[in-house]
Coordinates of C-alpha atoms in Angstrom, one line a residue:
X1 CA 41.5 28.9 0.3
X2 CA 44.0 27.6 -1.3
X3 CA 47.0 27.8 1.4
X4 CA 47.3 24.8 3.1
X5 CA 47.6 22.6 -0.2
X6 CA 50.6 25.4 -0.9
X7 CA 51.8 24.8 2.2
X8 CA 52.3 21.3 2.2
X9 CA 53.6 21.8 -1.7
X10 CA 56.8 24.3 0.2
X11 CA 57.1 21.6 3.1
X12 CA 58.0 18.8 0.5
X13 CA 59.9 20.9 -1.6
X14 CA 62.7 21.7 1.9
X15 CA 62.4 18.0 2.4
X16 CA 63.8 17.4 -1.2
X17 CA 66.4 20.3 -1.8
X18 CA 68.0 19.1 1.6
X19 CA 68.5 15.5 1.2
X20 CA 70.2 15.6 -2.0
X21 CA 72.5 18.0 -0.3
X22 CA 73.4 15.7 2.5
X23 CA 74.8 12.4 2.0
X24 CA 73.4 9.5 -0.3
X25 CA 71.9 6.8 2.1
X26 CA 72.2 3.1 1.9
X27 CA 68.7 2.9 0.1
X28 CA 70.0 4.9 -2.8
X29 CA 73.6 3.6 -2.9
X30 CA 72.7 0.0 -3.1
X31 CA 71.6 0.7 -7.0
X32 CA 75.3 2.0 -8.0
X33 CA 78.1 0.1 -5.2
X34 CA 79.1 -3.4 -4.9
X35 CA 76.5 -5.5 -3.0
X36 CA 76.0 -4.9 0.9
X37 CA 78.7 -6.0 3.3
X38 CA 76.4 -7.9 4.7
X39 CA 76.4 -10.7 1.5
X40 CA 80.1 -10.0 1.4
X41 CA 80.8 -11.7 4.7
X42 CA 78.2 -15.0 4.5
X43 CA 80.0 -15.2 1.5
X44 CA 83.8 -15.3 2.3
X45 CA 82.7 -17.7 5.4
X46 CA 81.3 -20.4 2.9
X47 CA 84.8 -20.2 1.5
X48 CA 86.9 -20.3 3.8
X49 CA 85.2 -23.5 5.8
X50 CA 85.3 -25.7 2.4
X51 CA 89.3 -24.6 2.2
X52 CA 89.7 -25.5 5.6
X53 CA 92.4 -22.7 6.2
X54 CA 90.4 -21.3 9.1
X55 CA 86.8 -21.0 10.4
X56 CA 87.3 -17.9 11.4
X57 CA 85.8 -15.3 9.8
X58 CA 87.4 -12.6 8.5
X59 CA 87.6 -8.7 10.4
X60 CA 84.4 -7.4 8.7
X61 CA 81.7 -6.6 10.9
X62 CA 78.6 -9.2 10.6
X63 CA 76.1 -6.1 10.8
X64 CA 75.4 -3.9 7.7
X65 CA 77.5 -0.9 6.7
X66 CA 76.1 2.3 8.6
X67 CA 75.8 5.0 6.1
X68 CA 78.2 8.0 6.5
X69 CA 76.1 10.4 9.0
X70 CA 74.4 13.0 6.9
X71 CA 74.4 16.6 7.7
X72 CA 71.0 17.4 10.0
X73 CA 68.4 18.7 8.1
X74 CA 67.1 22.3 9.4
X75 CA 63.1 21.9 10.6
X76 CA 61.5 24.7 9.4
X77 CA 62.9 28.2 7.0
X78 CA 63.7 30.4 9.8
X79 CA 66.9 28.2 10.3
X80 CA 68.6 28.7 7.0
X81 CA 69.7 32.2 5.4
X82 CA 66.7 34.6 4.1
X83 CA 67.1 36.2 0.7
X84 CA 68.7 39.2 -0.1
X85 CA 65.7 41.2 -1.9
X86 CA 62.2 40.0 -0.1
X87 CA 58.7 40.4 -1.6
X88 CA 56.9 43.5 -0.1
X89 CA 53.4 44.8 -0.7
X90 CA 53.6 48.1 -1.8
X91 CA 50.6 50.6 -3.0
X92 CA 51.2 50.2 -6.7
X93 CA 51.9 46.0 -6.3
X94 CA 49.4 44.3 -8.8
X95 CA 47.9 41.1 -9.4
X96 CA 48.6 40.7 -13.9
X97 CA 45.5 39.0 -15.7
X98 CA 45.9 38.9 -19.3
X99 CA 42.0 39.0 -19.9
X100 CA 39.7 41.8 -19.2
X101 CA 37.6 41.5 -16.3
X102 CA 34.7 38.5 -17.3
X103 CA 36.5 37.3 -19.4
X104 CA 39.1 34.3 -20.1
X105 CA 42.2 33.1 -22.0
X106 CA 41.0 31.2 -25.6
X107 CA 45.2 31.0 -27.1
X108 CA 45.1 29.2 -29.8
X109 CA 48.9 28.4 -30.2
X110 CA 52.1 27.5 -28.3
X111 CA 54.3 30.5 -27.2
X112 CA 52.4 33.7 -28.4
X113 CA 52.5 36.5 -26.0
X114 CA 48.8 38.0 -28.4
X115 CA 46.6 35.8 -26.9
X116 CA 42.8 36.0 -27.6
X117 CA 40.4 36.8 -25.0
X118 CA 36.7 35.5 -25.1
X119 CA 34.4 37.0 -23.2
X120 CA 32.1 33.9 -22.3
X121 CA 33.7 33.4 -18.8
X122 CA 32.3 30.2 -17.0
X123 CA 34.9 30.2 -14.0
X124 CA 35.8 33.2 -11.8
X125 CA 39.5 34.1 -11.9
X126 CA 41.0 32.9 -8.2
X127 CA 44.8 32.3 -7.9
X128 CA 46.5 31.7 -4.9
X129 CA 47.6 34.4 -3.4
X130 CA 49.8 34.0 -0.6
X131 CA 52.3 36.5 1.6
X132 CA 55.7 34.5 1.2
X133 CA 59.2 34.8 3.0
X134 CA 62.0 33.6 0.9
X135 CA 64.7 31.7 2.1
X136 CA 67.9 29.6 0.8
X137 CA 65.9 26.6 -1.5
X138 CA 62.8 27.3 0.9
X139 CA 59.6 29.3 1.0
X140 CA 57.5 30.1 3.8
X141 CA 54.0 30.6 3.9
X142 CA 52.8 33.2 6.1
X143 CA 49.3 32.1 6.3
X144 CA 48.6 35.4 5.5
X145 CA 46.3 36.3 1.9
X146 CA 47.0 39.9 0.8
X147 CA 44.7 42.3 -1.0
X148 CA 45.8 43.2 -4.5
X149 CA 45.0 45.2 -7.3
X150 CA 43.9 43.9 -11.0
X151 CA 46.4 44.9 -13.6
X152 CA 44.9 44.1 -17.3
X153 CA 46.9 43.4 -20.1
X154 CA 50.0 41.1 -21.5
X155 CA 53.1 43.4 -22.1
X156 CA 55.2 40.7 -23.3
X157 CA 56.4 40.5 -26.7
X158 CA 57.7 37.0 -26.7
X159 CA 56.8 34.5 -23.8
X160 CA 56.8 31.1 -22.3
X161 CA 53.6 29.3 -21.2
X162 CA 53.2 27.7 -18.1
X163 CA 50.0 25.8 -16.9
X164 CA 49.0 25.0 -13.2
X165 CA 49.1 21.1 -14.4
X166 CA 52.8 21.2 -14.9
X167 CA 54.0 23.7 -12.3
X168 CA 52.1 25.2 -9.4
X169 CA 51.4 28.9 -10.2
X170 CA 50.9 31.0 -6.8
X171 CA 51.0 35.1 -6.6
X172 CA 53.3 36.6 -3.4
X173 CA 52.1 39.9 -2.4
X174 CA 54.2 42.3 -4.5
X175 CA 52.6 40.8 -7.7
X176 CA 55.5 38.7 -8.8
X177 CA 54.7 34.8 -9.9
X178 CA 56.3 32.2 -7.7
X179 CA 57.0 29.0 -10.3
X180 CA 57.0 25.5 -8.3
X181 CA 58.1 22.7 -10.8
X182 CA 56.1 20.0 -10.7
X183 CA 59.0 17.9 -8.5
X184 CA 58.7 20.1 -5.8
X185 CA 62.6 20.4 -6.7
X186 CA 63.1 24.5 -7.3
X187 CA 61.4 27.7 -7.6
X188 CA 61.6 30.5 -9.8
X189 CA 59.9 34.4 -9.0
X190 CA 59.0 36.5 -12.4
X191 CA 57.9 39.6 -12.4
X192 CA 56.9 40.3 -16.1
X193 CA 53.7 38.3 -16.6
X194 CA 50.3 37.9 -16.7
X195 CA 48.1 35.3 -15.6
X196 CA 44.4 33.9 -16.5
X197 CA 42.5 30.9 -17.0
X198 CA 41.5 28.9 -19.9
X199 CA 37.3 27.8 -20.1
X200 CA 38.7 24.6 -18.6
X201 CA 40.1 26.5 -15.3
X202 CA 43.0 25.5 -16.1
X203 CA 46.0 28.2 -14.9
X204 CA 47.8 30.1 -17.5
X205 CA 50.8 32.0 -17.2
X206 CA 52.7 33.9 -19.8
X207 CA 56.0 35.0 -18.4
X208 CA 57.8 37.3 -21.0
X209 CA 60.9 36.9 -22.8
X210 CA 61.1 40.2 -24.4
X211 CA 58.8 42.9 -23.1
X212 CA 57.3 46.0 -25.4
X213 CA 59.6 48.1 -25.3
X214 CA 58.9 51.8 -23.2
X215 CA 58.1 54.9 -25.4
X216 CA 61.5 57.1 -24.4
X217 CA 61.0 60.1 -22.0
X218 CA 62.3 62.3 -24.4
X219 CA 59.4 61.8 -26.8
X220 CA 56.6 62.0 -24.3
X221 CA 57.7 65.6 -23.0
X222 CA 58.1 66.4 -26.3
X223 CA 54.5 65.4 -27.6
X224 CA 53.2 66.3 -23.8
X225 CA 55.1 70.5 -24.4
X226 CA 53.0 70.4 -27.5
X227 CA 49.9 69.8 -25.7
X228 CA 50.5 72.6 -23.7
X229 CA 50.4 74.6 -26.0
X230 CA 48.0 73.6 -27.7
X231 CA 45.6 74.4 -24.0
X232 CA 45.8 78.2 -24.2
X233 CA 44.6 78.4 -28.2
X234 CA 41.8 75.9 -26.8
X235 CA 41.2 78.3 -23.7
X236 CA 41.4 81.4 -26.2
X237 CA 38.6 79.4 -28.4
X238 CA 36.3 79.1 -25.4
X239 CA 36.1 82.5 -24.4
X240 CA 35.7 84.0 -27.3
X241 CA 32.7 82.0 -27.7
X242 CA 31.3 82.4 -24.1
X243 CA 31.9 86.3 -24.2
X244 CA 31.5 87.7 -27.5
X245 CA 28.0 88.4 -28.0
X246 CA 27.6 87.4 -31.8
X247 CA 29.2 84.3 -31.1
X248 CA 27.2 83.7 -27.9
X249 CA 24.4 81.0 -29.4
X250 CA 23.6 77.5 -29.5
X251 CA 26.8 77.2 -31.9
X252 CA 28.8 79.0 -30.4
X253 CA 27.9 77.4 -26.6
X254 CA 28.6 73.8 -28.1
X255 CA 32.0 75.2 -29.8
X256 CA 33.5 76.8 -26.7
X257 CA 32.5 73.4 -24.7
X258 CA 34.2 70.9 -27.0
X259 CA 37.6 73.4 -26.8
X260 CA 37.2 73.1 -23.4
X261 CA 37.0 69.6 -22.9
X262 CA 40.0 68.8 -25.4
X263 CA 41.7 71.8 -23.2
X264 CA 41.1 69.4 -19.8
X265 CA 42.2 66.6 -21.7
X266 CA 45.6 67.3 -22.9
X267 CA 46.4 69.1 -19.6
X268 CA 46.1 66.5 -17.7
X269 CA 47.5 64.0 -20.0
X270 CA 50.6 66.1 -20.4
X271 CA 51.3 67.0 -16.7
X272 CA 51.0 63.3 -15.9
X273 CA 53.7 62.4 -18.0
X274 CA 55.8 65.4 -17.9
X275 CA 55.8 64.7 -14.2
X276 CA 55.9 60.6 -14.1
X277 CA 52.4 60.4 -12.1
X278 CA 50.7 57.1 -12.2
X279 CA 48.1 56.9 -14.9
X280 CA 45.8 54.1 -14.1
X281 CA 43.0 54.3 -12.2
X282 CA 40.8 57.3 -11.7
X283 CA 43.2 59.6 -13.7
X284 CA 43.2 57.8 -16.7
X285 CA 39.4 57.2 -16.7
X286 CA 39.3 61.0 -16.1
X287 CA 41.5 61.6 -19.2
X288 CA 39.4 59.2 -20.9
X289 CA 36.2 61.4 -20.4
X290 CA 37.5 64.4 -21.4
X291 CA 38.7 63.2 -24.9
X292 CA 36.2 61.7 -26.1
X293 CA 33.6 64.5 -24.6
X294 CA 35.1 66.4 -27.4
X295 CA 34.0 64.2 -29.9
X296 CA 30.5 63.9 -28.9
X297 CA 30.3 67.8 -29.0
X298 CA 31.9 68.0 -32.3
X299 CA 28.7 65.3 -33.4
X300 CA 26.7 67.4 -31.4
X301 CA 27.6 71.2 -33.7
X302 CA 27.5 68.8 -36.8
X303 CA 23.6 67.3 -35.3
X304 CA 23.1 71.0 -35.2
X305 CA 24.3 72.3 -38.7
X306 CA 21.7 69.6 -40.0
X307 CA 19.0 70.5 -37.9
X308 CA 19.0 74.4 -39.3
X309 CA 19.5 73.3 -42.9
X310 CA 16.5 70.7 -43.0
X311 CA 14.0 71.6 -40.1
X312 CA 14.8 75.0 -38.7
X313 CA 15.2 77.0 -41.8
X314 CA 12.9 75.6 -44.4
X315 CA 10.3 75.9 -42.0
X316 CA 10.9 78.9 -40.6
X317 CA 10.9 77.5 -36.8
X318 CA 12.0 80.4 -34.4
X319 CA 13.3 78.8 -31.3
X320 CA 12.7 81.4 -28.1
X321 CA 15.3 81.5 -25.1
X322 CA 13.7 79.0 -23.6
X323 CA 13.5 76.4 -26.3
X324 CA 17.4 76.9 -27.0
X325 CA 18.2 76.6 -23.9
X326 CA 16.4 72.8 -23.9
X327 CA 18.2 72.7 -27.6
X328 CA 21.3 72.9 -25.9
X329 CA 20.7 70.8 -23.0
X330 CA 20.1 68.0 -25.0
X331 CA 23.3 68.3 -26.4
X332 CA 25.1 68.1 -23.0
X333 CA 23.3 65.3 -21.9
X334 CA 24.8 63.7 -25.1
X335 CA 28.1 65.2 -24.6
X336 CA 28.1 64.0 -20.7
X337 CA 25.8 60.2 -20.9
X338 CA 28.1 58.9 -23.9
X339 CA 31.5 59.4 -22.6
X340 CA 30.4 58.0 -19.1
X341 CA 29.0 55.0 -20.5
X342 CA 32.4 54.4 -22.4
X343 CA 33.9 55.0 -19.2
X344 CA 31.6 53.1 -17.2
X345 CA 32.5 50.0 -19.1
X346 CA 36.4 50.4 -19.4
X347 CA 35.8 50.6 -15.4
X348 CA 33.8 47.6 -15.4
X349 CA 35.9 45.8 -17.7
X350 CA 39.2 47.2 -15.8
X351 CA 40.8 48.1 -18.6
X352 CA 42.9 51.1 -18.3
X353 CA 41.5 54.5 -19.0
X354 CA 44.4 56.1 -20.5
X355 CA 43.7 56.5 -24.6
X356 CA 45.7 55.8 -27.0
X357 CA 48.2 58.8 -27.3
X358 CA 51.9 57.3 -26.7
X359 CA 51.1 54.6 -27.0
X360 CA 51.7 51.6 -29.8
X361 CA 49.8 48.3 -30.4
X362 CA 52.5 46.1 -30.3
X363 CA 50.1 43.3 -28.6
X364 CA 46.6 42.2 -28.9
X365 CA 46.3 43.1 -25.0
X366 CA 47.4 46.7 -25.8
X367 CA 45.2 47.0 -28.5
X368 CA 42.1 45.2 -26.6
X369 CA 43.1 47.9 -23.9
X370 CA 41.1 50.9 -25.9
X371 CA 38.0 48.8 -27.5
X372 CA 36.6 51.7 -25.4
X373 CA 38.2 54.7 -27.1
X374 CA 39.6 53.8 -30.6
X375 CA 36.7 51.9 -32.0
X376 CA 33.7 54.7 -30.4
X377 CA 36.0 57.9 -31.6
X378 CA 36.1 56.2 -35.3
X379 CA 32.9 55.7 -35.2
X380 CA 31.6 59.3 -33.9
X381 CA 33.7 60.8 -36.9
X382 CA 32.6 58.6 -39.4
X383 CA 28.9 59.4 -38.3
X384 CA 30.1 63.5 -38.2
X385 CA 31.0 63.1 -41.7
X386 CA 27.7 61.4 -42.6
X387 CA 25.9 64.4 -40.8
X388 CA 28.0 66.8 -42.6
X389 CA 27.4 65.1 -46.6
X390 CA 23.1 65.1 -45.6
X391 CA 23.8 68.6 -44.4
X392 CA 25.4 69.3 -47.4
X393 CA 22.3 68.2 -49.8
X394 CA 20.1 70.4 -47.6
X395 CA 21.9 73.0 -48.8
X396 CA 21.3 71.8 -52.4
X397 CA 17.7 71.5 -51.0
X398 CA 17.4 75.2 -50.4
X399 CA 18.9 76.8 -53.7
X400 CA 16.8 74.2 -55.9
X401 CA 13.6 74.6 -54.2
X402 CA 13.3 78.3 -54.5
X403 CA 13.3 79.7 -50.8
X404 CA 15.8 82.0 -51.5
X405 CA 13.9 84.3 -54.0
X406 CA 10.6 85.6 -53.7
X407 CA 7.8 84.3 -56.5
X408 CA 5.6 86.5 -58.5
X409 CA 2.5 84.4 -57.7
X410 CA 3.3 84.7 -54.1
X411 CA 3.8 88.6 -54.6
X412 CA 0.0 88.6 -56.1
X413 CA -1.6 86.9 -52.8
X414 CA -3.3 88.5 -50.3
X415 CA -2.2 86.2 -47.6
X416 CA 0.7 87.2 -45.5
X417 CA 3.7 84.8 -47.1
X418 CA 6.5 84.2 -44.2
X419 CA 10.1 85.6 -44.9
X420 CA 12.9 83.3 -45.4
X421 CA 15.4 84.4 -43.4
X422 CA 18.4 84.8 -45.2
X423 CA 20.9 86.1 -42.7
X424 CA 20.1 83.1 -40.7
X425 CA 20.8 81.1 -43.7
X426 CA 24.2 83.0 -44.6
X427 CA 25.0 82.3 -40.9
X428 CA 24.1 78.9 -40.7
X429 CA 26.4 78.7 -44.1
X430 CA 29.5 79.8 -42.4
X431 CA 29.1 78.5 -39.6
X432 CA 29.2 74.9 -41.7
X433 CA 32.0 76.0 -43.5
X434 CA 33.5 76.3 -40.3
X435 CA 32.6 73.2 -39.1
X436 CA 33.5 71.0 -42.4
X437 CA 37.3 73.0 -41.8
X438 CA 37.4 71.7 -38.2
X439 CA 36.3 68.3 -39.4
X440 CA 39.5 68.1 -41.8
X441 CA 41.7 68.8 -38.9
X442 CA 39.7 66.5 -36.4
X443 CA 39.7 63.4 -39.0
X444 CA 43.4 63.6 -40.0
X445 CA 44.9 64.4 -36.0
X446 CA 42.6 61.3 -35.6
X447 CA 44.1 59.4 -38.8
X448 CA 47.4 60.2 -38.1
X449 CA 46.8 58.8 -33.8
X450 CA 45.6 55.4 -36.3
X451 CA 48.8 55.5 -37.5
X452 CA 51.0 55.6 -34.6
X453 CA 49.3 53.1 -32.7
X454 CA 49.0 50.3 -35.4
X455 CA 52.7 51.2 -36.7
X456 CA 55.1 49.8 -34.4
X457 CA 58.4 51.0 -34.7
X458 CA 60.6 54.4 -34.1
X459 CA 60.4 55.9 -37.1
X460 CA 60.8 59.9 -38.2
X461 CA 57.3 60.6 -39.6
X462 CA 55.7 58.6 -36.7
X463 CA 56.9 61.2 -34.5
X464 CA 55.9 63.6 -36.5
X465 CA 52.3 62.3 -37.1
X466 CA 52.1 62.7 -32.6
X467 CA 53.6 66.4 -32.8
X468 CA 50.9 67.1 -35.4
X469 CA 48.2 65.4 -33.4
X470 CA 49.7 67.2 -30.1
X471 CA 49.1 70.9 -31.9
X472 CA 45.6 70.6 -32.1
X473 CA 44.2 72.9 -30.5
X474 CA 46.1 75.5 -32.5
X475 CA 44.8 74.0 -35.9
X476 CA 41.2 74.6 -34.2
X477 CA 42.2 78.0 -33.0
X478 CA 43.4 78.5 -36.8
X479 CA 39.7 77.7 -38.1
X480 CA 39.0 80.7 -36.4
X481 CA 41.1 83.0 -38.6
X482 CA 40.3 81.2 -42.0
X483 CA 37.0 81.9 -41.9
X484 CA 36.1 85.4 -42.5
X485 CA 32.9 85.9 -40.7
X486 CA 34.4 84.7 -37.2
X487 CA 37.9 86.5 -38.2
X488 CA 35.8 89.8 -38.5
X489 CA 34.2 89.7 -35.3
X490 CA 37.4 89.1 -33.4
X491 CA 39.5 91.2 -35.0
X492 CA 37.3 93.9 -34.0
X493 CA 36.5 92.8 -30.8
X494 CA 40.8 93.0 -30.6
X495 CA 41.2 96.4 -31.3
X496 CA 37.9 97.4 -29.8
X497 CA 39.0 95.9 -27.0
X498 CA 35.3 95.1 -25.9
X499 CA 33.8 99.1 -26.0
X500 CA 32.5 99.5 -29.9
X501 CA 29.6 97.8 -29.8
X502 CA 29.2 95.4 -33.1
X503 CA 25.5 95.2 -34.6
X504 CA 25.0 91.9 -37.0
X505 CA 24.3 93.9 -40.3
X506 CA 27.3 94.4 -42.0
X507 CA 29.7 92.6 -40.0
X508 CA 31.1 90.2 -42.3
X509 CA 31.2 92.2 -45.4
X510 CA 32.7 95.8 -43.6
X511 CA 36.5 95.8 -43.2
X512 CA 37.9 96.6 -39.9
X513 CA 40.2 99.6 -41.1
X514 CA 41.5 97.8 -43.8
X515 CA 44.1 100.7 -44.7
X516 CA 45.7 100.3 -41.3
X517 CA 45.2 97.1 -39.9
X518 CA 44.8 94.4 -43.6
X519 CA 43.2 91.6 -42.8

């Protein structure tokens, strides 16, 4: 598209390097020397004939001075000597754009490597993109465009602008910026930048001075071990839920799902950088599913807690098999349709699907980089924690309005009055108690990822705040033991081993051979 005008731009560019090499001509000399021989001689021969000495002139040549002969200048680049380290394309190179997909630069101010972003594009985003062969002061253009990959984001800290109006702004085919100054004089190559266009069309670059600074190796396998071991208590979670048979219900099915999501999650995340695998792309949109799956599911079991305390209970609705079933399918259509979307527009947007865990929002562009995870996760918990307070008044609901004990009027009729059920309600009870325990741990793991992202630096407790947020699946697993009705039925399930069978009546309240084996 753009090639031949690039072309043209390298052609003029040899032309200039390689006559200020060779020698100054006659043109350029006449601006700084005496005056031309030429004027010297006509002048000395008016002399000489008014003096009479001689009419001869004297031994200077009548014709102008020929300038020294200047070195020959090579025709094309293949005559003078290539660089040392040549531009390659390579699977991982990348084309940098500051901007999200859609969207162009809006800075507002010289120098800043946090530029905004506005998402009213008018122009599509096409630099020239060209496959180059570096030589000694010249640059040939193979005439060939490469392929290449989108890279989103600005990782400079510090930066200098350049604009296509002042220097000519083309992309080789490893990714690296090729600067042309606007003289055509000399040529730079960077390779930490990012490049976009303004609503104008003008061409941006931001070529960093400083960069963010890399999270150290030591403190990703440290935080990644964690989330190891945190996998097993999830794992431990889920199949206690999926076997035993008192746990075995709509609860129970959406609990064992959400440990199992956060379980996919954190193995992933931690073998990919425990093991230096590439995270963008389909593995980090992969990563991204998974982890915020397991905060739709934890909505979901808080949706749930408030659908037995205000409809279920007080109105004695029985759900069969086949109703719970479509109770719990609805759920996974909301734990499955709301991550994808999420994902579905970091993909669109190509963003990177990696969330936020390791990293730091040093930059606007980091920070833009989960509008697709931070933002949606807050929001999820901050609506599971409105759930959980309305669930709470239902509870309120229930003791104030009588269901709970039988009246003597009622006792008098001959109509058949409906039972509340009461071990439901005890159940539904614990089961919120549990839930309103794993929402403490949930809201301050998430609090404490806040924290690290939006506080740069390399402090102590920052650490600290990831290893916390690493472990927890063992703060969930935990839940498990606090609460006594769950404890109960897997403490016996341990030392039954599976063969006593346990009946529902009198589970929570009968110790497990409390003389031998304290609880």
């Amino acid at each position: 598209m753009r090639n031949e005008s690039t072309s043209l731009t390298i052609d003029a560019l040899t032309e200039v390097n390689y006559s200020t090499v060779s020698t100054t001509p006659t043109s350029a000399l006449s601006t700084q020397s005496p005056p031309p021989p030429m004027n010297t001689t006509a002048a000395t021969s008016v002399l000489s004939n008014a003096n009479g000495t001689s009419t001869r002139p004297p031994e200077i040549s009548s014709t102008p001075t020929q300038p020294i002969q200047k070195q020959a200048v090579p025709t094309d680049c293949s005559q003078r000597a290539e660089v040392k380290n040549q531009p390659k394309f390579t699977s991982s190179s990348r084309l940098r754009k500051c901007c999200p997909l859609g969207e162009n630069l809006d800075y507002y101010r010289e120098n800043q490597s946090d530029s905004m972003c506005t998402d009213k594009a008018v122009l599509n985003f096409e630099p020239t993109i060209v496959t180059a062969m570096l030589y000694d002061n010249c640059i040939e253009d193979m005439e060939v465009k490469p392929e290449l990959s989108i890279e989103i984001g600005n990782t400079c800290n510090s930066s200098f602008i350049y604009e296509d109006t002042d220097d000519q702004l083309i992309i080789m085919q490893n990714g690296a910026l090729l600067l042309i100054d606007r003289n055509g004089t000399d040529y730079t190559v960077e390779e930490n930048y990012c490049l976009d266009m303004d609503k104008s069309g003008k061409l941006i670059a931001f070529v960093c001075i400083t960069q963010v600074e890399e999270i150290s190796q030591a403190k990703i396998v440290i935080i990644a071990v964690l989330m190891l071991i945190s996998m097993p208590c999830l794992l431990l979670v889920t199949y206690l839920h999926l076997t035993l048979k008192l746990l075995r219900n709509l609860h129970g099915w959406s609990l064992a799902l959400m440990s199992l999501c956060l379980a996919c999650g954190y193995f992933v995340y931690s073998v990919v950088h425990i093991y230096g695998i590439p995270s963008g792309g389909f593995i980090g949109y992969v990563i991204q599913f998974f982890i915020l799956s397991f905060f739709f599911w934890y909505l979901c079991i808080c949706c749930n807690i408030l659908l037995n305390i205000w409809y279920k209970l007080p109105y004695y609705v029985q759900l069969s098999n086949t109703w719970t079933i479509l109770n719990f399918t609805a759920y996974l259509f909301i734990a499955i349709t709301g991550p994808a979307i999420l994902v579905s527009l970091t993909v669109q947007k190509g963003l990177p699907g990696m969330p936020s865990y390791f990293l730091q929002g040093l930059t606007e562009s980091i920070r833009e980089s989960q509008r697709y995870f931070i933002p949606p996760v807050s929001t999820i918990l901050g609506l599971s924690f409105l759930v959980m307070v309305i669930a709470f008044f239902g509870f309120q609901r229930i003791k104030t309005d009588g269901y709970l004990r039988a009246h003597d009027d009622e006792k008098d009729t001959t109509t058949p009055i409906l039972q509340f059920d009461i071990e439901k309600y005890e159940n539904v009870k614990k089961d919120a108690k549990c839930v309103a325990l794993l929402g403490i741990i949930i809201i301050l793991a998430w609090l404490f990822e806040i924290v690290t992202f939006y506080k740069p630096g390399n402090e102590g407790y920052l650490l600290l705040c990831d290893m916390i947020n690493g472990l927890q699946g063992l703060w969930i697993m935990l839940i498990f033991l606090v609460v006594r009705r769950r404890r109960t039925i897997i403490l016996r399930w341990w030392y039954d081993r599976g063969s006593h069978p346990i009946t529902e009546a009198g589970t929570e309240l009968q110790p497990v051979n409390k003389a031998a084996n304290p609880s």
